[in-house]
Coordinates of C-alpha atoms in Angstrom, one line a residue:
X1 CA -22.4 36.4 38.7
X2 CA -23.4 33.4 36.2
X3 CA -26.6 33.9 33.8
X4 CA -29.8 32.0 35.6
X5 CA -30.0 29.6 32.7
X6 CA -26.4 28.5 32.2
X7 CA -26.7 25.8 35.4
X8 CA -29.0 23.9 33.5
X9 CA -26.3 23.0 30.8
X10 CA -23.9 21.3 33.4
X11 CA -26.5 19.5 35.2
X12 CA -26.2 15.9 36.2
X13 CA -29.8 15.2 34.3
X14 CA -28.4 16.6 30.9
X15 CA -25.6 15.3 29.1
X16 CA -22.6 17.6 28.4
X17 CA -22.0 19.2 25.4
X18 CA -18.6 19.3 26.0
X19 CA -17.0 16.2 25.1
X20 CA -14.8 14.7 28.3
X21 CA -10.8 15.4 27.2
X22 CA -9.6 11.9 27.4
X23 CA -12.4 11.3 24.5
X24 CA -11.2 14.0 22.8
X25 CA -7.2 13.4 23.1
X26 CA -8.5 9.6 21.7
X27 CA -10.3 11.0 18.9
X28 CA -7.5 13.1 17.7
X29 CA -4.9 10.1 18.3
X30 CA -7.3 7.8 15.9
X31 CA -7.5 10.3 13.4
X32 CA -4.0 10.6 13.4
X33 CA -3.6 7.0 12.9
X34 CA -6.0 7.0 10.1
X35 CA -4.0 10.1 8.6
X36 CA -0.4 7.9 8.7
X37 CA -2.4 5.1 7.6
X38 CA -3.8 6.4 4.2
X39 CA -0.9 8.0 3.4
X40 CA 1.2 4.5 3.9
X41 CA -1.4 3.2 1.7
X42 CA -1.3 5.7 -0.9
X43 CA 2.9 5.0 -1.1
X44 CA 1.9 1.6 -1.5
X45 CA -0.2 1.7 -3.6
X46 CA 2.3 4.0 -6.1
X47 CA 4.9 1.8 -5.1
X48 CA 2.9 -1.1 -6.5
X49 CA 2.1 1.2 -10.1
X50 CA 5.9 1.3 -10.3
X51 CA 6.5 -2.4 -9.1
X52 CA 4.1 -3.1 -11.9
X53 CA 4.9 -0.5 -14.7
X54 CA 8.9 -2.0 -14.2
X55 CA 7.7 -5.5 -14.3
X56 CA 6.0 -5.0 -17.7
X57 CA 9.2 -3.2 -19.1
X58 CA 10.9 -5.8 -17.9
X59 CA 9.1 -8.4 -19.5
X60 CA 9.6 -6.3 -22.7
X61 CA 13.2 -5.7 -22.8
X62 CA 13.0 -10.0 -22.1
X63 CA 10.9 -10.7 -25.0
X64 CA 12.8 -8.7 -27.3
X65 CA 16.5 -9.7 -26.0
X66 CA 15.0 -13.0 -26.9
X67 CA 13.2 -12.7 -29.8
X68 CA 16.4 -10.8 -31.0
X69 CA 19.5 -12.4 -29.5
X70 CA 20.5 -14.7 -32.3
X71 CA 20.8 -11.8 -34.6
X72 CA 23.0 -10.1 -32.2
X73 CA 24.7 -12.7 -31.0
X74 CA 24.7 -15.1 -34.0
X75 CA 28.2 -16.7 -32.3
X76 CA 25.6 -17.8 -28.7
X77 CA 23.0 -19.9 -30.2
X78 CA 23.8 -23.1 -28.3
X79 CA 20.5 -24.6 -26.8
X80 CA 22.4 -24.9 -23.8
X81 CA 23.2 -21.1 -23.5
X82 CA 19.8 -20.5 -24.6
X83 CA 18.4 -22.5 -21.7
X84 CA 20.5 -21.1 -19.8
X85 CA 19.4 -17.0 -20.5
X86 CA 15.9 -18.1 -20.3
X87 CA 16.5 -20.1 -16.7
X88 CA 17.6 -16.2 -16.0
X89 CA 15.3 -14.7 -17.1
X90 CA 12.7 -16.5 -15.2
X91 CA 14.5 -16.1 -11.8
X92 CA 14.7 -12.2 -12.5
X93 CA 10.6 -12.5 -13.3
X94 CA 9.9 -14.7 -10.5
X95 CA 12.0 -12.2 -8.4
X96 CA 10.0 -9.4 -9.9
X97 CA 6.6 -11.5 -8.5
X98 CA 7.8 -12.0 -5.0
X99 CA 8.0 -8.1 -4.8
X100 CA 5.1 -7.5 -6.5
X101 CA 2.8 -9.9 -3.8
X102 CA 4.5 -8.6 -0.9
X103 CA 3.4 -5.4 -2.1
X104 CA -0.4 -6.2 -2.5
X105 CA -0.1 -8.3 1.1
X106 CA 1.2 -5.2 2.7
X107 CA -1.8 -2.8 0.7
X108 CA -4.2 -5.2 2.1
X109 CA -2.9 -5.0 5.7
X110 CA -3.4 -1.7 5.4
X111 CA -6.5 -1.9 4.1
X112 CA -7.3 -3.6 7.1
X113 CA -6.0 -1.5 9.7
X114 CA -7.9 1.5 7.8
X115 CA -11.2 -0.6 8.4
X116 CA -10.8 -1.3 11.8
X117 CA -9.3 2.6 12.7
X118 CA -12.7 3.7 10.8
X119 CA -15.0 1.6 13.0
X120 CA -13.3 2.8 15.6
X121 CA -13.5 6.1 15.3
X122 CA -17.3 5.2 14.3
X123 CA -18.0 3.7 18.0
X124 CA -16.1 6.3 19.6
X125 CA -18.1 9.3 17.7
X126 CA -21.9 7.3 18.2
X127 CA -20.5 7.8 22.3

C-alpha cells in the first residue's frame, strides 16, 4: 500500500522532480563533450608553450650560429653563402610560425566549441 501523500508528487498539476531519462542521458553526453573538450584544449594549449618555448630556442641557437659563424667558419664568409644560411634560416622560422598559428587557430576552435557546449548545457539545465 503507497503513503496517502506520495500521489501528489507524480500528479499531472506538479512537475516532476525526476528529471525525464532522455534529458538526463543528454546531460551526461554534453558533459562528456565538455570533459574531451577541455582536456583537448589543455594539450593545446601545452602544445603551444612548447611550440613557443622551441621557437625562442630556436631563434637563439640562430642568433648566435650567426653572430658567431665567421669565427668558426672563418673559410664560409662569402656574402653569397651568408645569404644563403640566412634565406635558411628564415624558412625554418617561418616554418616554425605556420605551426605556431595553426596552433592558436585550433585553441580558439576549441574555445569555441567549449562556449557553445556551456550554453548548451545552460539551456538544457534552466529546462
Amino acid at each position: 500500500m503507497s503513503h496517502p501523500s506520495v500521489g501528489h508528487l507524480t500528479s499531472a498539476s506538479l512537475p516532476s522532480l525526476i528529471m525525464p531519462r532522455p534529458v538526463n542521458d543528454e546531460l551526461e553526453e554534453l558533459c562528456g563533450q565538455l570533459s574531451d573538450k577541455k582536456r583537448k584544449s589543455e594539450k593545446i594549449t601545452h602544445k603551444r608553450s612548447e611550440l613557443e618555448s622551441e621557437l625562442k630556442n630556436l631563434s637563439q641557437a640562430i642568433f648566435k650560429e650567426v653572430h658567431n659563424f665567421p669565427e668558426r667558419f672563418p673559410w664560409f664568409c662569402s656574402a653569397a653563402d651568408l645569404v644563403h644560411g640566412y634565406n635558411q634560416a628564415s624558412k625554418m622560422m617561418k616554418v616554425e610560425h605556420i605551426k605556431h598559428a595553426e596552433a592558436e587557430d585550433e585553441l580558439k576552435d576549441v574555445h569555441t566549441e567549449k562556449k557553445a557546449l556551456k550554453s548548451v548545457l545552460r539551456l538544457i539545465e534552466e529546462d
